[in-house]
Structures are given as structure tokens and as C-alpha cells.
Short mmCIF file of C-alpha atoms in Angstrom, two decimals:
data_model
loop_
_atom_site.label_atom_id
_atom_site.label_comp_id
_atom_site.label_asym_id
_atom_site.label_seq_id
_atom_site.Cartn_x
_atom_site.Cartn_y
_atom_site.Cartn_z
CA MET A 1 31.31 -38.86 -4.38
CA PRO A 2 27.58 -37.89 -3.81
CA LYS A 3 25.27 -40.81 -3.54
CA THR A 4 22.71 -41.20 -6.12
CA LEU A 5 19.27 -42.56 -6.18
CA LYS A 6 20.59 -45.67 -8.01
CA ASP A 7 22.82 -46.25 -5.15
CA VAL A 8 19.97 -46.23 -2.65
CA ALA A 9 17.98 -48.46 -4.88
CA ILE A 10 20.65 -51.12 -4.70
CA ARG A 11 21.29 -50.61 -1.11
CA ALA A 12 17.48 -51.31 -0.35
CA GLY A 13 17.05 -54.04 -2.96
CA VAL A 14 14.22 -52.12 -4.81
CA SER A 15 13.57 -50.48 -7.94
CA ARG A 16 14.86 -46.90 -8.67
CA SER A 17 11.07 -45.73 -9.13
CA ALA A 18 10.48 -46.93 -5.66
CA VAL A 19 13.09 -44.63 -4.26
CA SER A 20 11.75 -41.61 -6.44
CA ARG A 21 8.48 -42.31 -5.23
CA THR A 22 9.38 -42.18 -1.43
CA PHE A 23 11.04 -38.98 -1.97
CA THR A 24 8.03 -37.30 -3.89
CA ASP A 25 5.32 -35.88 -1.98
CA GLY A 26 1.73 -37.30 -2.45
CA ALA A 27 3.26 -40.39 -4.42
CA SER A 28 2.03 -44.13 -3.60
CA VAL A 29 4.34 -46.10 -1.87
CA SER A 30 3.84 -48.60 1.21
CA ASP A 31 4.93 -47.90 4.67
CA LYS A 32 7.29 -51.08 4.39
CA MET A 33 8.82 -49.71 1.30
CA ARG A 34 9.28 -46.20 2.72
CA ARG A 35 10.89 -47.53 5.73
CA ARG A 36 13.23 -49.77 3.74
CA VAL A 37 14.23 -46.83 1.27
CA LEU A 38 14.78 -43.96 3.97
CA LYS A 39 16.82 -46.91 5.99
CA ALA A 40 18.96 -47.22 3.07
CA ALA A 41 19.32 -43.67 2.37
CA ALA A 42 20.25 -42.95 5.93
CA GLU A 43 23.08 -45.12 5.54
CA LEU A 44 24.38 -43.87 2.78
CA GLY A 45 23.85 -40.28 3.35
CA TYR A 46 21.73 -39.52 0.59
CA SER A 47 19.63 -36.26 0.01
CA PRO A 48 17.46 -36.06 -2.76
CA ASN A 49 18.24 -33.39 -5.63
CA ALA A 50 15.66 -30.83 -5.57
CA LEU A 51 16.25 -29.64 -9.04
CA ALA A 52 15.88 -33.18 -10.37
CA SER A 53 12.90 -33.83 -8.19
CA SER A 54 11.24 -30.71 -10.16
CA LEU A 55 11.78 -32.30 -13.47
CA THR A 56 9.92 -35.37 -12.44
CA THR A 57 7.12 -33.53 -10.60
CA GLY A 58 6.76 -30.22 -12.39
CA ARG A 59 6.95 -28.32 -9.34
CA THR A 60 10.02 -26.29 -8.31
CA LYS A 61 8.73 -25.25 -4.77
CA LEU A 62 10.18 -21.80 -5.75
CA ILE A 63 8.42 -18.74 -4.39
CA GLY A 64 9.16 -15.46 -6.03
CA LEU A 65 9.49 -13.14 -3.04
CA VAL A 66 9.00 -9.80 -5.13
CA SER A 67 9.50 -6.19 -3.44
CA ASN A 68 10.88 -2.63 -4.58
CA ASN A 69 11.72 -1.36 -1.04
CA PHE A 70 15.15 -2.68 -0.52
CA HIS A 71 16.31 0.59 1.00
CA ASN A 72 13.76 0.54 3.77
CA PRO A 73 15.32 -1.39 6.87
CA ILE A 74 11.82 -2.44 7.92
CA PHE A 75 11.96 -5.02 5.13
CA LEU A 76 15.09 -6.78 6.43
CA GLU A 77 12.57 -8.07 9.12
CA VAL A 78 9.87 -8.67 6.38
CA PHE A 79 12.10 -10.80 4.30
CA ASP A 80 14.02 -12.36 7.47
CA ARG A 81 10.25 -13.66 8.66
CA PHE A 82 9.27 -14.60 4.86
CA THR A 83 12.24 -16.85 3.91
CA ARG A 84 12.24 -18.54 7.30
CA ALA A 85 8.53 -19.08 7.11
CA LEU A 86 8.74 -20.36 3.56
CA GLN A 87 11.77 -22.64 4.19
CA GLU A 88 9.66 -24.26 6.96
CA LYS A 89 7.00 -25.03 4.60
CA ASP A 90 9.60 -26.95 2.41
CA LEU A 91 9.54 -24.05 -0.06
CA ARG A 92 12.08 -22.02 -1.62
CA PRO A 93 12.22 -18.27 -1.64
CA LEU A 94 13.47 -16.37 -4.63
CA LEU A 95 14.21 -12.68 -3.67
CA VAL A 96 13.26 -10.66 -6.67
CA ASN A 97 14.25 -6.77 -6.45
CA LEU A 98 11.88 -4.69 -8.73
CA SER A 99 13.17 -1.40 -7.37
CA ASP A 100 13.97 -0.03 -10.81
CA GLU A 101 10.95 -2.00 -12.61
CA THR A 102 7.97 -0.43 -14.40
CA ASP A 103 6.80 -2.76 -16.58
CA PRO A 104 4.84 -5.96 -15.03
CA ALA A 105 5.22 -7.91 -18.19
CA SER A 106 8.90 -7.82 -17.68
CA SER A 107 8.63 -8.96 -14.20
CA VAL A 108 6.32 -11.87 -15.50
CA ARG A 109 8.89 -13.02 -18.06
CA MET A 110 11.77 -13.04 -15.54
CA LEU A 111 9.81 -15.28 -12.73
CA ARG A 112 8.83 -17.61 -15.70
CA GLN A 113 12.43 -18.21 -16.49
CA TYR A 114 12.75 -19.55 -12.98
CA SER A 115 9.53 -21.61 -13.26
CA VAL A 116 8.25 -20.38 -9.65
CA ASP A 117 5.15 -22.07 -8.62
CA GLY A 118 3.94 -18.76 -6.77
CA VAL A 119 4.60 -15.02 -6.13
CA VAL A 120 4.55 -13.05 -3.03
CA VAL A 121 4.37 -9.41 -3.59
CA ALA A 122 5.71 -7.80 -0.35
CA SER A 123 5.26 -4.03 -1.04
CA SER A 124 2.96 -1.36 -0.11
CA THR A 125 4.22 0.83 -3.14
CA LEU A 126 4.41 -1.53 -6.05
CA PRO A 127 1.32 -0.60 -8.24
CA PRO A 128 -1.72 -3.38 -7.96
CA GLY A 129 -0.72 -4.09 -11.61
CA PHE A 130 2.16 -6.07 -10.76
CA SER A 131 0.02 -8.50 -8.74
CA LYS A 132 -2.54 -8.65 -11.51
CA ALA A 133 0.03 -9.49 -14.28
CA PHE A 134 1.29 -12.40 -12.18
CA ARG A 135 -2.33 -13.65 -11.70
CA ASP A 136 -3.27 -13.23 -15.28
CA ALA A 137 0.05 -15.32 -16.10
CA GLY A 138 -1.32 -18.17 -14.30
CA MET A 139 0.66 -17.79 -11.16
CA PRO A 140 -0.73 -17.99 -7.65
CA VAL A 141 -0.09 -14.51 -6.19
CA VAL A 142 -0.63 -12.96 -2.87
CA HIS A 143 0.00 -9.25 -2.08
CA ALA A 144 1.31 -8.77 1.33
CA PHE A 145 1.27 -5.02 2.80
CA GLY A 146 -1.32 -4.28 -0.08
CA ARG A 147 -4.37 -2.34 -0.22
CA PRO A 148 -7.17 -4.38 1.12
CA THR A 149 -10.64 -4.06 -0.85
CA SER A 150 -14.02 -5.88 -0.38
CA SER A 151 -13.77 -7.54 -4.01
CA PRO A 152 -10.13 -8.18 -4.33
CA GLU A 153 -8.61 -9.61 -7.73
CA VAL A 154 -5.75 -11.41 -5.62
CA HIS A 155 -5.29 -12.53 -2.43
CA VAL A 156 -4.29 -9.27 -0.18
CA VAL A 157 -3.00 -9.36 3.49
CA GLY A 158 -2.20 -5.95 5.31
CA ILE A 159 -3.72 -3.27 7.46
CA ASP A 160 -6.37 -0.66 6.98
CA ASN A 161 -4.14 2.23 6.16
CA ILE A 162 -6.88 4.65 6.41
CA GLU A 163 -7.74 3.83 9.79
CA SER A 164 -4.09 3.96 10.79
CA GLY A 165 -4.05 7.56 9.63
CA ARG A 166 -7.26 8.27 11.72
CA MET A 167 -5.11 6.54 14.86
CA ALA A 168 -2.45 9.04 14.09
CA ALA A 169 -4.56 11.89 13.96
CA ARG A 170 -6.50 11.09 17.32
CA THR A 171 -3.14 10.50 18.98
CA LEU A 172 -2.04 14.07 18.20
CA ILE A 173 -5.35 15.36 19.05
CA ALA A 174 -5.49 13.78 22.55
CA ARG A 175 -2.10 15.54 22.97
CA GLY A 176 -3.33 19.12 22.82
CA TYR A 177 -1.32 19.88 19.47
CA SER A 178 -3.15 22.45 17.52
CA ASP A 179 -0.76 22.70 14.36
CA VAL A 180 -0.11 19.31 12.90
CA GLY A 181 1.42 17.95 9.67
CA PHE A 182 1.51 14.69 7.66
CA LEU A 183 4.84 13.79 6.35
CA GLY A 184 4.05 10.81 3.62
CA GLY A 185 6.22 8.80 1.36
CA PRO A 186 5.60 8.93 -2.39
CA GLU A 187 2.46 10.49 -3.31
CA THR A 188 1.55 7.82 -5.76
CA ALA A 189 1.84 4.98 -3.26
CA THR A 190 -1.45 3.63 -2.03
CA SER A 191 -0.24 3.11 1.27
CA THR A 192 0.80 7.05 1.26
CA GLN A 193 -2.82 8.01 -0.13
CA ASP A 194 -4.78 5.93 2.30
CA ARG A 195 -2.80 7.15 5.35
CA LEU A 196 -3.23 10.76 4.44
CA HIS A 197 -6.80 10.22 3.66
CA GLY A 198 -7.58 8.80 7.23
CA PHE A 199 -5.52 11.41 8.88
CA LEU A 200 -7.43 14.20 6.99
CA ALA A 201 -10.84 12.91 7.58
CA GLU A 202 -10.23 12.80 11.42
CA MET A 203 -8.80 16.05 11.37
CA ALA A 204 -11.96 17.41 9.83
CA ASN A 205 -13.66 16.98 12.83
CA HIS A 206 -11.70 19.29 14.52
CA PRO A 207 -11.55 22.46 12.38
CA ASN A 208 -9.54 24.36 15.21
CA ILE A 209 -6.64 22.32 14.44
CA ARG A 210 -4.23 23.63 11.56
CA VAL A 211 -3.39 20.94 9.23
CA ARG A 212 -0.86 20.72 6.26
CA HIS A 213 0.67 17.64 4.45
CA SER A 214 3.83 17.21 2.40
CA PHE A 215 5.53 14.24 0.75
CA ALA A 216 8.91 12.61 0.43
CA ASP A 217 10.35 11.03 -2.59
CA ALA A 218 10.86 7.67 -1.02
CA TYR A 219 10.18 5.71 2.35
CA SER A 220 13.99 6.43 3.01
CA PHE A 221 15.83 7.77 5.99
CA GLU A 222 17.21 10.37 3.70
CA ALA A 223 14.24 11.24 2.03
CA GLY A 224 12.61 11.93 5.23
CA ARG A 225 15.69 13.92 6.54
CA ARG A 226 15.56 16.05 3.16
CA GLU A 227 11.66 16.82 3.55
CA MET A 228 11.79 17.75 7.34
CA LEU A 229 14.70 20.09 6.64
CA ARG A 230 12.50 21.80 3.94
CA LEU A 231 9.73 22.07 6.57
CA LEU A 232 11.89 23.31 9.27
CA ALA A 233 13.22 26.15 6.93
CA ASP A 234 9.72 27.62 6.44
CA ASP A 235 6.96 27.31 9.29
CA PRO A 236 6.77 23.97 10.68
CA ALA A 237 4.10 22.42 12.39
CA GLN A 238 4.17 21.57 16.23
CA ALA A 239 3.93 17.69 15.55
CA TYR A 240 4.01 15.35 12.62
CA PHE A 241 2.50 11.94 11.71
CA GLY A 242 5.58 10.43 9.51
CA GLY A 243 3.89 8.02 7.06
CA ASP A 244 6.61 5.31 7.90
CA ASP A 245 9.21 4.80 10.65
CA VAL A 246 12.23 5.31 8.62
CA LEU A 247 10.92 8.71 7.15
CA SER A 248 9.96 9.63 10.97
CA ILE A 249 13.70 8.56 12.17
CA GLY A 250 14.92 10.74 9.11
CA ALA A 251 12.90 13.81 10.32
CA LEU A 252 14.21 13.17 14.04
CA SER A 253 17.87 13.67 12.50
CA ALA A 254 16.68 16.77 10.82
CA ILE A 255 15.13 18.26 13.78
CA GLY A 256 18.25 17.38 15.77
CA GLU A 257 20.35 19.10 13.00
CA CYS A 258 18.66 22.42 13.45
CA ASN A 259 19.03 22.31 17.45
CA LEU A 260 15.51 21.51 17.96
CA THR A 261 14.26 19.00 20.44
CA VAL A 262 11.85 16.11 20.32
CA PRO A 263 9.15 16.30 21.79
CA GLY A 264 9.77 19.80 23.30
CA ASP A 265 9.85 21.62 19.99
CA ILE A 266 8.08 19.15 17.64
CA GLY A 267 6.50 15.79 18.14
CA ILE A 268 6.71 12.85 15.83
CA ILE A 269 4.75 9.79 15.58
CA GLY A 270 5.64 7.08 13.03
CA LEU A 271 4.34 3.82 11.71
CA ASN A 272 5.43 -0.01 11.47
CA ASP A 273 7.29 -0.19 14.71
CA MET A 274 10.58 -1.48 13.13
CA GLU A 275 13.07 -2.67 15.54
CA MET A 276 15.30 0.58 15.18
CA ALA A 277 12.19 2.64 16.59
CA ALA A 278 12.69 1.19 20.02
CA TRP A 279 16.48 1.89 20.08
CA GLN A 280 17.33 4.12 23.24
CA ASN A 281 18.53 7.04 20.86
CA ILE A 282 15.64 7.17 18.76
CA ASN A 283 12.78 6.11 21.18
CA LEU A 284 10.08 6.53 18.52
CA THR A 285 6.42 6.75 19.36
CA THR A 286 4.70 4.76 16.72
CA ILE A 287 1.91 2.59 15.32
CA ARG A 288 2.71 -0.93 15.36
CA GLN A 289 1.89 -2.83 12.07
CA PRO A 290 1.42 -6.52 12.95
CA ILE A 291 4.19 -7.74 10.42
CA ARG A 292 4.54 -11.25 11.98
CA HIS A 293 0.68 -11.75 11.78
CA ILE A 294 0.67 -10.53 7.83
CA VAL A 295 3.59 -12.74 6.90
CA ALA A 296 2.21 -15.82 8.66
CA SER A 297 -1.35 -15.25 6.91
CA SER A 298 0.35 -14.74 3.46
CA ILE A 299 2.13 -17.85 3.56
CA GLU A 300 -0.78 -19.98 4.78
CA LEU A 301 -2.84 -18.38 1.72
CA MET A 302 -0.04 -19.39 -0.42
CA THR A 303 0.32 -22.78 0.57
CA GLU A 304 -3.45 -23.07 0.26
CA MET A 305 -3.42 -21.89 -3.29
CA LEU A 306 -0.69 -24.30 -4.38
CA LYS A 307 -2.99 -27.04 -3.50
CA ASP A 308 -6.29 -25.01 -4.83
CA PRO A 309 -5.21 -22.74 -7.46
CA ASP A 310 -8.95 -21.62 -8.02
CA ARG A 311 -9.36 -20.58 -4.32
CA LEU A 312 -11.35 -17.27 -4.65
CA PRO A 313 -9.18 -14.19 -3.53
CA GLU A 314 -9.77 -12.54 -0.40
CA SER A 315 -8.60 -9.57 1.77
CA ARG A 316 -7.24 -10.13 5.28
CA ILE A 317 -6.98 -7.31 7.60
CA PHE A 318 -4.94 -6.93 10.60
CA ALA A 319 -5.42 -4.27 13.34
CA CYS A 320 -2.68 -1.73 14.46
CA GLU A 321 -1.76 -0.25 17.85
CA ILE A 322 -0.22 2.72 19.20
CA VAL A 323 3.27 2.06 20.85
CA GLU A 324 4.25 4.79 23.31
CA ARG A 325 7.66 6.21 23.70
CA GLY A 326 9.17 9.46 23.74
CA THR A 327 8.53 11.48 20.69
CA LEU A 328 5.28 12.96 21.61
CA ARG A 329 4.39 15.04 24.44
CA PRO A 330 2.28 13.60 27.25
CA LEU A 331 -1.49 12.82 27.17
CA LYS A 332 -3.22 16.31 27.72
CA ALA A 333 -4.32 16.29 31.29
CA PRO A 334 -8.02 16.91 32.06
CA GLU A 335 -8.91 20.61 32.89
CA ALA A 336 -9.42 21.42 36.50
CA GLY A 337 -12.92 21.10 37.89
CA ALA A 338 -13.94 18.80 34.90
CA THR A 339 -16.31 15.88 35.79
CA LEU A 340 -16.92 12.79 33.86
CA ALA A 341 -20.57 12.48 32.20
CA SER A 342 -22.56 10.13 33.85
CA GLY A 343 -25.33 7.92 32.09
#
């Protein structure tokens, strides 16, 4: 039979309340008493019951980890990092799939049933209304991969998607492409909107370059493949900025199906630098999103809010970088006889 708190109390010769205080964070207990109780617990092989402890403290240590992108392989890495980081903080992740959810109030009711202590929204496509609904329900909330603003209503951690669109545009311009396209995810997603906005803004400085854009119905391999097949059947561009790695990999598949080569016939640059992007048979040039830093910063904000629920919301923005691989033509060589400007 599992050993109980009462067994530890008898073994240590102390009251049950002393044992309870020993295993309750922040409770008052002397060092001598703590050593005595922990020694007895170790001898008996006792482990405190987390559910019973939550009844005493009013804290479940459950953190709702909410997303709707379960079809995107990048979130396997995201969830792996979040769950391990939460567990290292002695918190318990509760994974919640909102792929078919459209009502924030319904999501709030579900998380309340589990008495979560906080919520991490890990999605770039869930509307901001979900994060605000959790906040309005009194739950500490962090929106990871959300849209940062100068006056956030909840804590937001992510990247500047507008700047990432500009980075993609500058990369294609530097390689001499004169006809480019943006292949984005769902048009309603703020990440899609911002990446397209930055891409078009940078391209506007180069009126000699033809620019078009299109959207897939999801951030998924199949959606990227379908949209690229549609584009190839008409008048494809020389190169595309795929608004996400998994879309770009789907596009690469479609290009191969049409017996075209990358980057010989068409160039592709993605965004995220998911593990699969570096596979030898994919070798995708992409923009690296610093997922490790975004996850770590989100966990830091969550643990701080658990101590101080009134902490004012902030936006934390992390820089991206280009990862050169093999799906774009080489950098355009300087013209013969060109010289560097001095001064």
C-alpha cells in the first residue's frame, strides 16, 4: 500500500500538519523539523499527493497549454520545449487542442473545469480574443507566437513578423529575382497578414520586380502543396516566400511533382527553421524563428505572474536570422568593373 502523510507523521514523531507544511511551498516549518520529516519520508518511500496538496493550497500548478496548430510539425518541437520547461518549474502542462474551437467563452469554461493556475496560448493563428477571454476570466495568460504591440492587453512573446517579411524580400532581391511571390497561410491569421505586409513594403522599393501573393487554407504540408500546384498550372513566379516551413515543404513537393527543379526553375524561402527543414532531401533556405528563446521567455513571464498576478502586460520581441541552405539561387555576383563607394 502507498505510504500516507499519516505514516510519515508517525515515523517522524510529529503532527500531520507538520508533514503537510513541510511539503507545501512557502509554509512555515523549522529546518530541524523539515530534516526530520524528509528523513522519515525517504525511509518510507513517501511522495506527496499532488491532487491532495492542491485542495490544501488552492493551487493546482496546472498550466493550460493551448494551441490550434496540431497539424503543423513545428509544434511538436514547441510542445516538447514547453512541457519540459514547465515540468522543470514544478508546473504541470495541460495540453488543450482548440483546432475546431471558435468560441473563446467555451474555452474559458473548459479550462476553469480543471482549475488551471495559468494559460499559455501557443499559436500565431488563434484570434487575440482567446487570450483576452482568459485574462478577463482572471487567469494569468501569456500569448506565445502572438502579435506584439506597443500596448499589449496580455503578455505577448514572439517575433516581428513584418520584419521577417522584409527579410525574405531582401533575400530574394539580393539573388536577382525579378518575379517573386508570397505563399502565405490562412489570410485571416495575423502572422500571415504581417509577413505579407513586410514583404510587400520592402518590394515597393523595387518597382522593377513583379510581385504577387496567394494564400493556403492552413499552415500544413498539404495546403502548401495544393496551392503551389495551382500556381504552377498558371504563370508561376521565379521564387516564393513561403510564410511557414511546412507550407514551403509542401510547395517543394508540388514543384517536384511537376518535374521542375529547386532552385534551378523556382526558388523557395521558408520561415521557422523547423528540424525537418535541415533534412538532406529538403535542405530548405529559411528564416529562423528563435523558438527556444520564445518558450523560455513565456515560461519566465508565467512564473512571475503566478507570484504577481497584477504584473503589467508586456511584449517581448526576438530577432530572426536567415539560414542559408539550398533552395535559392546563389547571391548575385557584383557586375564586372563595379567598385565600392568610398566615404
